[in-house]
Amino acid sequence: MNRLGLLLWVLLVGAGVLAAQSPPPERLFQDAIHLMETKGDYPAALRLFEQIAKGSDRNLAARSLLYAGLCYEKLGKLGARNAYERLIRDFADQPGLTTAARARLAALTAAGGSPPSGTMAAHRVLADFPAFGALSPDGQRLSYFDWGTGDFSLLDLENKQKRRLARNLSRDGAWLGEAYGSVHSPDGKQIAYVWWNAQNMLELRVVGLDATEPRVLYRNADLRHLDVADWSFDGRFILCTFHLSTGKSQIALVSVGNGAAQILKTFEWPGPGKPSLSPDGRYVAYDFGGDVFLLAVRGTHEVVLVENPANDFNPIWAPEGNRILFTSDRTGSLGIWVLSVADGNPQGAPELLRADMGKTWPVRFARGGSYFYGVQTTMQDVYVAELDPATGKLVAPPSQASRRLVGANSWPEWSPDGKLLAFVTNRSPGGQGLPVLSILSVEIGTQEDLHPRMTNLQRLRWSPDGRSILASGRDEKDRRGLYRIDVQTGDVSPVVRSGGMGVVWQFAWAPDGRTIYYTMGAGIVARDLGTGQERQVQTGASKHFALSPDGRFLAVPREDPSAKSAVLEIFALDAGQPRELLRVPDISVFYKVLSWSADGRFLFFSKDGKLWRVAVEDSVLEELDLAMKGLLQVRVHPDGRRIAFFAWDFGAELWSMERFLPVGAREIAVQR
């Protein structure tokens, strides 16, 4: 090699090493967000945003310019206008972000170009924020369902002391009920909560913090679900959402005095998102179908506040009562926007308050103007990996199946020919809204979305002819069961409705396409799809099973409490005699993953986030070269090498933001 060639080689290798050592742009972007919003180091954040804005990822570059403008505003420098104008000029292909930039330019013009006073600050309040947690008006106490004890409890956030508000079990061990949602009275002396009683009925209850016994405020046998949303500022009413057995939903005000319910609006399926009551009690804001609406409590006045092709949801009234905050993905990521409202009508266009919030939801405004919100830290996504069938070693490490809506995907399933991968996508935090059935072409990388009219969409199973997908979930009338989804149209038709018998836990399609197997209650049932006739094929108490690829065998786990172990049995459909394949000292191990290899030689399961397989012929157990926290639902590709799975690990945090509202709103909030 000549000297020039050697020099070029050194330069190229050096560049490669530097590139390998440099953090990816998305990581730099998150670092910049952290510097800006958590540490308040705007100069350092600005340098990173300006660096990222020079990159080739246009969405990330445009988002960085928007944030650079916000940093300039906080620093009181004139560069904000230039950043917004550049975004508008050079990134017309990012319409949501250019709209946000125009809104900021308009705000600068209206304010004479001066940035808002004060410095926004965000900090984490609670690292482990429980599901359905609700804050007191002063932001000091948290009511929640205690998963450890089953009780409805109250936590003091300052001293971490906990007290029980409602008991899950009686003193002799009988089940009394379970709580899941709550809201605090304006004076902080009472808490309203939803209670699922021992008779399987939903109740709205109120309990005082003075140790008085809970009282039932509202009960309706026709309720299938009840959400408690808000408590009026005068203390007289509680805002709720009723979900009825007919599939309809209602926004209602329940009187704290006598429990009478005033129905404000009735919806066909699906219902609205969580509503918010204005501080003066005159209006209700709610989201429906991706837009935000305002409804008068008295009279017939109703208007669309926010109408946009984007997904706009989770409205909440600001403390002064003339603005509404809401979450939107119109910039390509979830952010908080604000809209002025006067006399029940929108004023002007929405304005971006904070971009790139991630999967968050409003908890409440507390006295002093602090805005509390939940942050979903749940790890959930669909991954694809490649294993050597002979050794179980990784050939290709796990990678996310789709780069769209990362962290929102679950329940993967390969098509019979292996060319398509179907999975469920939940676009909003906490799975709010209707799920999407996503179908990814493995060969060319295109992804199509179907919108079946179902909720709780889970456990996909592709039909042997590749024309439809069997899934569990709920239909438009909130009826549980198994449903068939046409992969061309997204049309849904019922196969098995569970009715009062409970959840369909597991199911499989026989290779001939004419029979399905499923569990609901005790035992495994075979159903002829042509005649609708059913027969019991296994009478054990297991809720889970896996059907072999040739349709001849069932793998069925069962618990052996006396030996404190789990047993995996092979059940021949034509013989009916089970054979014990494996016994392990963990009674739940086979429930997380149970799947056959494509050739029927192995069964996969997970334990402690690691993937294992057991040989069907001789029960040889192997730990495979794949581990990921929350590993679930392994599905094997027809080629026997690739696997798809999803990993899920629930988590949420409670955060607070101060000084992020415009000055006028914040000053009024402090006065209140």
Short mmCIF file of C-alpha atoms in Angstrom, two decimals, residues 12 28 48 82 114 120 143 193 204 225 277 293 326 336 349 370 430 445 500 513 516 534 542 561 663 671:
data_model
loop_
_atom_site.label_atom_id
_atom_site.label_comp_id
_atom_site.label_asym_id
_atom_site.label_seq_id
_atom_site.Cartn_x
_atom_site.Cartn_y
_atom_site.Cartn_z
CA LEU A 12 -11.27 6.17 7.22
CA LEU A 28 -28.11 13.10 22.07
CA LEU A 48 -26.70 19.81 21.49
CA ASN A 82 -34.34 32.61 13.59
CA SER A 114 -39.70 38.81 25.01
CA MET A 120 -39.75 26.20 34.01
CA SER A 143 -54.87 7.64 47.10
CA TYR A 193 -63.52 6.02 44.64
CA LEU A 204 -69.18 4.94 43.58
CA HIS A 225 -67.23 -0.01 33.95
CA LEU A 277 -64.74 19.82 34.72
CA PHE A 293 -64.87 18.85 22.67
CA PHE A 326 -54.33 18.65 26.01
CA ILE A 336 -48.66 19.31 25.66
CA ALA A 349 -55.25 28.35 17.67
CA SER A 370 -47.94 22.95 40.04
CA GLY A 430 -51.94 3.26 29.06
CA GLY A 445 -40.66 -3.49 5.24
CA GLY A 500 -70.80 -14.29 32.06
CA GLY A 513 -58.77 -24.29 9.60
CA ILE A 516 -60.40 -23.98 17.04
CA GLU A 534 -68.30 -28.00 20.80
CA SER A 542 -55.33 -24.95 33.34
CA PRO A 561 -49.49 -27.16 44.99
CA VAL A 663 -47.56 34.35 33.44
CA GLN A 671 -53.81 33.28 44.13
#
